[in-house]
Amino acid sequence: MAAPSRGSAAPETPAEIHLWHAMAGELGRQIERIVAGFNAEQGTWRVVPVFKGSYTETVTAAIFAVRTKSHPAIVQVNEIGTATMMAAKGAIYPLHELMRAAGEPLDATGVLPPVAGFYSDTEGNLLSYPFNASTPILYFNRALFRAAGLDDRTPPRTWPEVAEAARRLRQAGVPCGFSTHWPSWVNVENFSAFHDVPIATRANGLQGPEAELTLNNPVLVRHVAALAEWQRSGLFTYGGRGTAAEPLLYSGECGLFLGSSGFAADIRAKAKFDVGYGMLPYWPDVPGAPQNTMIGGASLWVLRGRPEAEYRGAAKFFAYLARPEVQARWHQATGYLPITMAAYEHSRAQGFYDRNPGAAIAIEEVTLKPPTDNSRGLRLGSFILVRDVIEEELELAFAGKKTAQAALDTAVRRGNELLRQFQRASR
């Protein structure tokens, strides 16, 4: 995917290319290492990484900066912001156009299909550079499994097995059977993909902005009802939105946890116990399950209105990022997916998966079966707001204030109103 490009003579002072990102802590340090490698390799361009806060804060800052022409060349945008970025046609420089203009090769066919599908147009052209891609997997505390008389080498594969393991853990005195972070991403969006059921019409919005939500389908209603019942019986502990529930695993309070594969590096650093890994659970009586999971994370978008020299450097930087050895280092250090099969094979050849049992689970999960219209991805306008609506309604169901059916019916109605508002504003 990368090869030497036709470059111009190096200027006396390298052209700066600002990259605004949303990664703090260890992930931010890993970005700095990647950038340092690129900068050290050549003297024509210097990428400058700038942490701008959360994903929402980062993209908001970039939007405001565009108005004053003080924006960066590259900005990191989370996956559910894809539809919003696509609607800003005059502000973005599609990746495939950038690479073609710079003479840099870009082989979208080498990108993992669920990753490429999320960030491509209907013709398969990549619109942004897939950077940090993750998918939800199962984590479990092997010491607590042994204490509860469970096999610590065999994670539960199905939702009934999760419930039974949680019951055994609670009977052994463990405070929390299982929990989850990012409730909608894990238990609505990826749950639906893994069961090959849609969350919206028109291929989850990938086929056009007229999509309507279908969250109140029987498969998802049953799952939310089960979570609500397990919450009441103490098998499931709802820990809040975003990453709020993560300390339940770190502290040893929960025996099982559903979380992002990109969470693995933090778990290894913070957990004081041996961690086990498994695939996302599924209901075994749902036809087609398990299918494949979708990705989360973010991609790197190029913004128009910067000097041409910056765009040549940005293309060269993306070509550098695509190298198998660079992708493999990022994947191994962070737990995010390798973007390409070449990077996966590079890691395998290095013995990384032999040394780190469970590290390949996320790759196996997203490539379990060829993606369908229900599991390729989603592209729904204002989905950050729609996700908030979904999680508000989930919380009402978990608290016993609404039935699962009523909660998801309301999520569909409220979410569709947001989709139509976005559609009207984008015309």
Coordinates of C-alpha atoms in Angstrom, one line a residue:
M1 CA 0.0 0.0 0.0
A2 CA 3.0 2.2 0.4
A3 CA 5.9 3.0 -1.9
P4 CA 8.3 5.8 -2.5
S5 CA 6.6 8.8 -4.1
R6 CA 7.7 11.4 -6.5
G7 CA 8.9 14.2 -4.1
S8 CA 10.2 17.7 -4.7
A9 CA 13.4 19.0 -3.3
A10 CA 13.4 19.4 0.4
P11 CA 13.0 22.9 1.6
E12 CA 15.3 24.4 4.2
T13 CA 12.6 24.2 6.8
P14 CA 10.3 21.2 6.9
A15 CA 6.6 22.0 6.1
E16 CA 4.5 21.4 9.3
I17 CA 1.4 19.3 9.0
H18 CA -0.8 19.5 12.0
L19 CA -2.7 16.5 13.2
W20 CA -5.4 17.1 15.7
H21 CA -6.3 14.0 17.7
A22 CA -8.3 12.8 20.7
M23 CA -5.9 10.3 22.3
A24 CA -4.7 11.0 25.8
G25 CA -2.3 8.9 28.0
E26 CA -0.6 5.9 26.6
L27 CA -2.4 6.1 23.3
G28 CA -1.3 9.7 22.8
R29 CA 2.3 8.6 23.5
Q30 CA 2.0 5.9 20.9
I31 CA 0.8 8.5 18.3
E32 CA 3.9 10.6 19.2
R33 CA 6.1 7.5 18.6
I34 CA 4.6 6.9 15.2
V35 CA 4.9 10.6 14.2
A36 CA 8.5 10.7 15.4
G37 CA 9.4 7.7 13.2
F38 CA 7.9 9.5 10.2
N39 CA 9.6 12.8 11.0
A40 CA 13.0 11.1 11.5
E41 CA 12.8 9.3 8.2
Q42 CA 12.7 12.4 6.0
G43 CA 13.3 16.1 6.4
T44 CA 10.7 17.5 3.9
W45 CA 7.7 17.5 6.2
R46 CA 7.1 17.5 10.0
V47 CA 3.9 16.1 11.3
V48 CA 2.9 17.9 14.6
P49 CA 0.4 15.9 16.7
V50 CA -1.9 18.1 18.9
F51 CA -4.2 16.6 21.5
K52 CA -7.6 18.5 21.4
G53 CA -9.6 16.5 24.0
S54 CA -12.4 14.0 23.4
Y55 CA -13.6 13.0 19.9
T56 CA -16.4 15.5 20.1
E57 CA -14.1 18.3 21.3
T58 CA -11.6 17.5 18.6
V59 CA -14.0 17.6 15.7
T60 CA -15.8 20.7 17.1
A61 CA -12.5 22.5 17.4
A62 CA -11.7 21.6 13.8
I63 CA -15.0 22.8 12.5
F64 CA -14.6 26.2 14.3
A65 CA -11.0 26.5 13.1
V66 CA -12.1 26.0 9.4
R67 CA -14.2 29.1 9.7
T68 CA -11.1 31.1 10.7
K69 CA -8.8 29.2 8.3
S70 CA -6.7 28.1 11.2
H71 CA -7.6 24.4 10.9
P72 CA -5.2 21.5 10.7
A73 CA -4.6 19.4 7.6
I74 CA -5.5 16.2 9.4
V75 CA -8.1 15.6 12.1
Q76 CA -9.1 12.4 13.9
V77 CA -12.9 11.8 13.8
N78 CA -14.7 8.9 15.5
E79 CA -16.4 6.3 13.4
I80 CA -19.9 7.5 14.0
G81 CA -18.9 11.0 12.7
T82 CA -18.4 9.6 9.2
A83 CA -21.8 10.7 7.9
T84 CA -21.3 14.2 9.3
M85 CA -17.9 14.5 7.6
M86 CA -19.3 13.2 4.3
A87 CA -22.0 15.8 4.4
A88 CA -19.4 18.5 4.7
K89 CA -18.3 18.0 1.0
G90 CA -16.6 21.3 0.5
A91 CA -14.5 21.0 3.7
I92 CA -13.0 17.5 3.2
Y93 CA -10.4 16.2 0.8
P94 CA -11.3 12.5 0.2
L95 CA -8.4 10.3 0.9
H96 CA -8.4 8.5 -2.5
E97 CA -8.3 11.8 -4.3
L98 CA -5.4 13.0 -2.1
M99 CA -3.4 9.9 -2.7
R100 CA -4.0 9.9 -6.4
A101 CA -3.0 13.6 -6.7
A102 CA 0.2 13.0 -4.7
G103 CA 1.2 9.9 -6.7
E104 CA 1.0 7.6 -3.7
P105 CA -0.6 4.2 -4.2
L106 CA -3.6 3.3 -2.1
D107 CA -4.9 -0.3 -2.2
A108 CA -8.3 -0.3 -0.4
T109 CA -8.6 -4.0 -1.2
G110 CA -5.8 -4.7 1.3
V111 CA -7.7 -3.2 4.2
L112 CA -9.8 -5.5 6.4
P113 CA -13.3 -5.5 4.8
P114 CA -15.3 -4.4 7.8
V115 CA -12.8 -1.5 8.2
A116 CA -12.8 -0.5 4.6
G117 CA -16.5 -0.7 4.3
F118 CA -17.0 1.8 7.2
Y119 CA -14.9 4.5 5.6
S120 CA -15.5 4.0 1.9
D121 CA -18.0 5.5 -0.5
T122 CA -20.4 3.3 -2.5
E123 CA -17.7 2.7 -5.2
G124 CA -15.3 1.4 -2.6
N125 CA -13.1 4.5 -2.5
L126 CA -11.6 5.3 0.9
L127 CA -12.7 8.7 2.1
S128 CA -10.5 8.8 5.2
Y129 CA -7.6 6.9 6.6
P130 CA -8.7 4.1 9.0
F131 CA -6.4 4.7 12.0
N132 CA -7.6 3.2 15.3
A133 CA -10.1 0.5 14.7
S134 CA -11.5 -1.7 17.5
T135 CA -14.3 -4.1 18.1
P136 CA -15.9 -5.3 21.4
I137 CA -14.6 -8.6 22.9
L138 CA -15.1 -10.4 26.1
Y139 CA -12.7 -10.1 29.0
F140 CA -12.7 -12.2 32.1
N141 CA -10.9 -12.5 35.4
R142 CA -9.3 -15.9 35.4
A143 CA -8.7 -15.9 39.2
L144 CA -12.4 -15.2 39.9
F145 CA -13.3 -18.0 37.4
R146 CA -11.2 -20.5 39.3
A147 CA -12.6 -19.3 42.6
A148 CA -16.2 -19.9 41.3
G149 CA -15.3 -23.3 40.0
L150 CA -15.4 -22.2 36.4
D151 CA -13.0 -23.3 33.7
D152 CA -10.6 -20.3 33.4
R153 CA -9.4 -21.6 30.0
T154 CA -12.8 -21.5 28.3
P155 CA -14.7 -18.2 28.1
P156 CA -18.5 -18.3 27.7
R157 CA -19.5 -18.2 24.1
T158 CA -23.3 -17.6 24.3
W159 CA -25.5 -15.3 26.3
P160 CA -27.0 -18.2 28.3
E161 CA -23.4 -19.3 29.1
V162 CA -22.6 -15.7 30.2
A163 CA -25.7 -15.7 32.5
E164 CA -24.7 -19.0 34.0
A165 CA -21.1 -17.9 34.6
A166 CA -22.3 -14.7 36.2
R167 CA -24.6 -16.7 38.4
R168 CA -21.7 -18.9 39.5
L169 CA -19.5 -15.9 40.2
R170 CA -22.2 -14.2 42.3
Q171 CA -22.8 -17.4 44.3
A172 CA -19.0 -17.4 45.0
G173 CA -19.3 -13.9 46.5
V174 CA -18.1 -11.9 43.5
P175 CA -19.9 -8.5 43.7
C176 CA -20.6 -8.2 39.9
G177 CA -21.2 -11.0 37.4
F178 CA -20.6 -8.9 34.2
S179 CA -20.7 -5.4 33.0
T180 CA -20.0 -3.4 29.8
H181 CA -18.8 -0.1 28.6
W182 CA -20.1 1.9 25.6
P183 CA -23.6 0.3 26.1
S184 CA -25.0 1.2 22.7
W185 CA -21.9 0.4 20.7
V186 CA -21.5 -3.0 22.4
N187 CA -25.1 -4.1 23.1
V188 CA -27.0 -2.5 20.3
E189 CA -24.8 -1.8 17.3
N190 CA -22.3 -4.7 17.5
F191 CA -24.9 -7.0 19.0
S192 CA -27.0 -6.5 16.0
A193 CA -24.2 -7.0 13.5
F194 CA -23.1 -10.2 15.3
H195 CA -26.7 -11.5 14.9
D196 CA -27.0 -10.2 11.3
V197 CA -30.0 -8.0 12.1
P198 CA -30.2 -4.4 10.9
I199 CA -30.3 -1.4 13.2
A200 CA -31.5 0.8 10.3
T201 CA -32.9 0.4 6.8
R202 CA -30.8 1.1 3.6
A203 CA -27.9 -1.2 4.8
N204 CA -27.7 0.7 8.2
G205 CA -27.5 4.0 6.2
L206 CA -24.6 3.0 4.0
Q207 CA -26.9 3.2 1.0
G208 CA -28.3 6.7 1.7
P209 CA -29.4 9.3 4.2
E210 CA -33.1 8.2 4.0
A211 CA -32.4 5.3 6.4
E212 CA -34.8 4.8 9.4
L213 CA -34.0 3.0 12.6
T214 CA -35.2 -0.6 13.2
L215 CA -33.9 -1.0 16.7
N216 CA -37.3 -2.3 18.0
N217 CA -36.9 -5.7 16.3
P218 CA -37.7 -8.9 18.2
V219 CA -34.0 -10.0 18.5
L220 CA -32.8 -6.7 20.1
V221 CA -36.0 -6.4 22.3
R222 CA -35.3 -9.8 23.8
H223 CA -31.7 -9.0 24.5
V224 CA -32.4 -5.7 26.2
A225 CA -35.2 -7.4 28.2
A226 CA -32.6 -10.1 29.3
L227 CA -30.1 -7.4 30.4
A228 CA -32.8 -5.6 32.3
E229 CA -33.8 -8.9 34.1
W230 CA -30.1 -9.7 34.8
Q231 CA -29.7 -6.2 36.2
R232 CA -32.6 -6.8 38.6
S233 CA -31.3 -10.2 39.7
G234 CA -27.8 -8.9 40.2
L235 CA -26.0 -10.9 37.4
F236 CA -25.4 -7.7 35.4
T237 CA -24.2 -4.4 36.7
Y238 CA -24.8 -1.4 34.6
G239 CA -21.8 0.9 35.0
G240 CA -22.7 3.9 32.9
R241 CA -22.0 5.3 29.5
G242 CA -18.7 5.7 27.7
T243 CA -15.8 4.2 29.6
A244 CA -17.4 4.7 33.1
A245 CA -17.7 1.0 33.8
E246 CA -14.1 0.1 33.2
P247 CA -13.0 0.3 36.9
L248 CA -15.4 -2.6 37.6
L249 CA -13.0 -4.9 35.8
Y250 CA -9.7 -3.2 36.9
S251 CA -10.7 -3.5 40.6
G252 CA -11.6 -7.1 40.4
E253 CA -15.2 -6.4 41.2
C254 CA -16.6 -7.9 37.9
G255 CA -15.7 -11.4 36.7
L256 CA -16.8 -10.7 33.1
F257 CA -16.6 -7.5 31.0
L258 CA -17.6 -6.6 27.5
G259 CA -15.2 -4.0 26.1
S260 CA -13.3 -2.6 23.2
S261 CA -10.3 -4.6 21.9
G262 CA -8.5 -1.2 22.1
F263 CA -9.0 -1.5 25.9
A264 CA -6.5 -4.4 26.0
A265 CA -3.3 -2.3 26.6
D266 CA -4.9 -0.5 29.5
I267 CA -6.2 -3.7 31.0
R268 CA -2.8 -5.3 30.8
A269 CA -1.3 -2.3 32.5
K270 CA -3.9 -1.8 35.3
A271 CA -5.2 -5.3 36.1
K272 CA -3.6 -7.1 39.0
F273 CA -4.9 -10.5 37.8
D274 CA -4.6 -12.8 34.8
V275 CA -7.0 -11.7 32.1
G276 CA -8.8 -14.1 29.8
Y277 CA -10.3 -13.2 26.4
G278 CA -13.2 -14.4 24.3
M279 CA -15.5 -13.4 21.5
L280 CA -18.6 -11.3 21.9
P281 CA -21.4 -13.6 23.1
Y282 CA -24.4 -14.4 20.9
W283 CA -27.9 -16.0 21.3
P284 CA -27.5 -19.5 19.7
D285 CA -31.1 -19.7 18.5
V286 CA -30.8 -16.6 16.2
P287 CA -30.3 -17.7 12.6
G288 CA -27.0 -16.6 11.2
A289 CA -25.3 -15.9 14.5
P290 CA -22.5 -15.4 15.0
Q291 CA -21.9 -13.2 11.9
N292 CA -19.1 -10.7 12.3
T293 CA -18.7 -7.6 14.5
M294 CA -18.3 -4.0 13.3
I295 CA -15.6 -1.6 14.2
G296 CA -15.4 1.4 16.4
G297 CA -12.6 3.8 16.8
A298 CA -11.7 6.7 14.5
S299 CA -10.2 7.6 11.1
L300 CA -8.0 10.5 9.9
W301 CA -9.8 13.0 7.7
V302 CA -8.0 15.6 5.5
L303 CA -9.4 19.1 5.4
R304 CA -9.3 21.4 2.4
G305 CA -7.9 24.9 2.5
R306 CA -4.3 24.1 3.4
P307 CA -1.1 24.7 1.3
E308 CA -0.4 22.2 -1.4
A309 CA 2.9 21.2 0.3
E310 CA 1.0 20.0 3.3
Y311 CA -1.1 17.7 1.2
R312 CA 1.9 16.1 -0.4
G313 CA 3.3 15.5 3.1
A314 CA 0.0 14.2 4.4
A315 CA -0.1 11.6 1.5
K316 CA 3.4 10.6 2.3
F317 CA 2.4 10.2 6.0
F318 CA -0.5 8.0 5.2
A319 CA 1.7 5.9 3.0
Y320 CA 4.1 5.5 6.0
L321 CA 1.2 4.6 8.3
A322 CA 0.1 1.9 5.9
R323 CA 3.4 0.0 6.0
P324 CA 2.9 -3.5 7.6
E325 CA 5.7 -3.0 10.1
V326 CA 4.3 0.4 11.2
Q327 CA 0.7 -0.9 11.4
A328 CA 2.0 -4.0 13.3
R329 CA 3.7 -1.8 15.9
W330 CA 0.6 0.3 16.5
H331 CA -1.6 -2.8 16.7
Q332 CA 0.7 -4.6 19.2
A333 CA 1.2 -1.6 21.4
T334 CA -2.4 -0.5 21.6
G335 CA -4.7 -3.5 21.1
Y336 CA -6.3 -1.8 18.1
L337 CA -6.9 -3.9 15.0
P338 CA -4.2 -4.0 12.3
I339 CA -5.8 -2.1 9.4
T340 CA -4.5 -4.5 6.8
M341 CA -4.1 -8.3 6.5
A342 CA -0.5 -7.6 5.7
A343 CA 0.0 -6.1 9.1
Y344 CA -1.8 -9.0 10.7
E345 CA 0.4 -11.5 8.9
H346 CA 3.5 -9.4 9.9
S347 CA 2.5 -9.6 13.6
R348 CA 1.8 -13.4 13.3
A349 CA 5.2 -14.0 11.7
Q350 CA 6.8 -12.1 14.6
G351 CA 5.1 -14.5 17.0
F352 CA 3.0 -11.8 18.6
Y353 CA -0.1 -13.9 18.9
D354 CA 1.8 -16.9 20.3
R355 CA 3.2 -14.6 23.0
N356 CA -0.1 -12.9 23.7
P357 CA -3.0 -15.3 23.8
G358 CA -6.3 -13.5 23.0
A359 CA -4.7 -10.8 20.9
A360 CA -6.0 -12.2 17.7
I361 CA -9.6 -12.6 18.9
A362 CA -10.7 -9.2 17.6
I363 CA -9.3 -9.9 14.1
E364 CA -11.0 -13.3 14.1
E365 CA -14.2 -11.7 15.2
V366 CA -14.4 -9.0 12.5
T367 CA -13.4 -11.4 9.8
L368 CA -15.5 -14.4 11.1
K369 CA -17.8 -14.2 8.0
P370 CA -18.0 -11.9 5.0
P371 CA -19.8 -8.8 6.0
T372 CA -23.5 -8.4 5.1
D373 CA -25.6 -5.2 4.8
N374 CA -26.3 -5.7 8.5
S375 CA -22.7 -6.1 9.6
R376 CA -20.6 -4.0 7.3
G377 CA -21.0 -0.8 9.3
L378 CA -23.4 2.1 9.8
R379 CA -23.6 5.6 8.4
L380 CA -26.3 7.6 10.1
G381 CA -26.3 11.3 10.5
S382 CA -26.0 12.9 13.9
F383 CA -25.4 9.4 15.3
I384 CA -23.6 10.8 18.4
L385 CA -27.0 12.3 19.3
V386 CA -28.9 9.2 18.3
R387 CA -26.6 7.0 20.4
D388 CA -27.3 9.3 23.4
V389 CA -31.0 8.7 22.8
I390 CA -30.5 4.9 22.6
E391 CA -28.6 4.9 25.9
E392 CA -31.1 7.1 27.7
E393 CA -33.8 4.5 26.7
L394 CA -31.6 1.6 27.7
E395 CA -31.1 3.1 31.1
L396 CA -34.9 3.4 31.6
A397 CA -35.2 -0.3 30.7
F398 CA -32.4 -1.3 33.0
A399 CA -34.0 0.7 35.9
G400 CA -37.3 -1.0 35.3
K401 CA -39.0 2.2 34.4
K402 CA -39.9 1.0 30.9
T403 CA -40.2 -2.4 29.2
A404 CA -37.6 -3.2 26.6
Q405 CA -40.2 -2.9 23.9
A406 CA -41.3 0.5 25.0
A407 CA -37.8 1.8 25.5
L408 CA -36.7 0.7 22.0
D409 CA -39.9 1.9 20.4
T410 CA -39.2 5.4 21.8
A411 CA -35.5 5.2 20.8
V412 CA -36.7 4.5 17.2
R413 CA -39.1 7.4 17.2
R414 CA -36.7 9.9 18.8
G415 CA -33.7 8.7 16.8
N416 CA -35.6 9.0 13.5
E417 CA -36.5 12.6 14.3
L418 CA -32.8 13.3 14.6
L419 CA -32.0 11.5 11.3
R420 CA -34.6 13.6 9.5
Q421 CA -33.3 16.8 11.0
F422 CA -29.8 15.9 9.8
Q423 CA -31.1 14.9 6.3
R424 CA -32.9 18.3 5.9
A425 CA -29.8 20.2 7.1
S426 CA -27.5 18.4 4.7
R427 CA -29.5 19.1 1.5

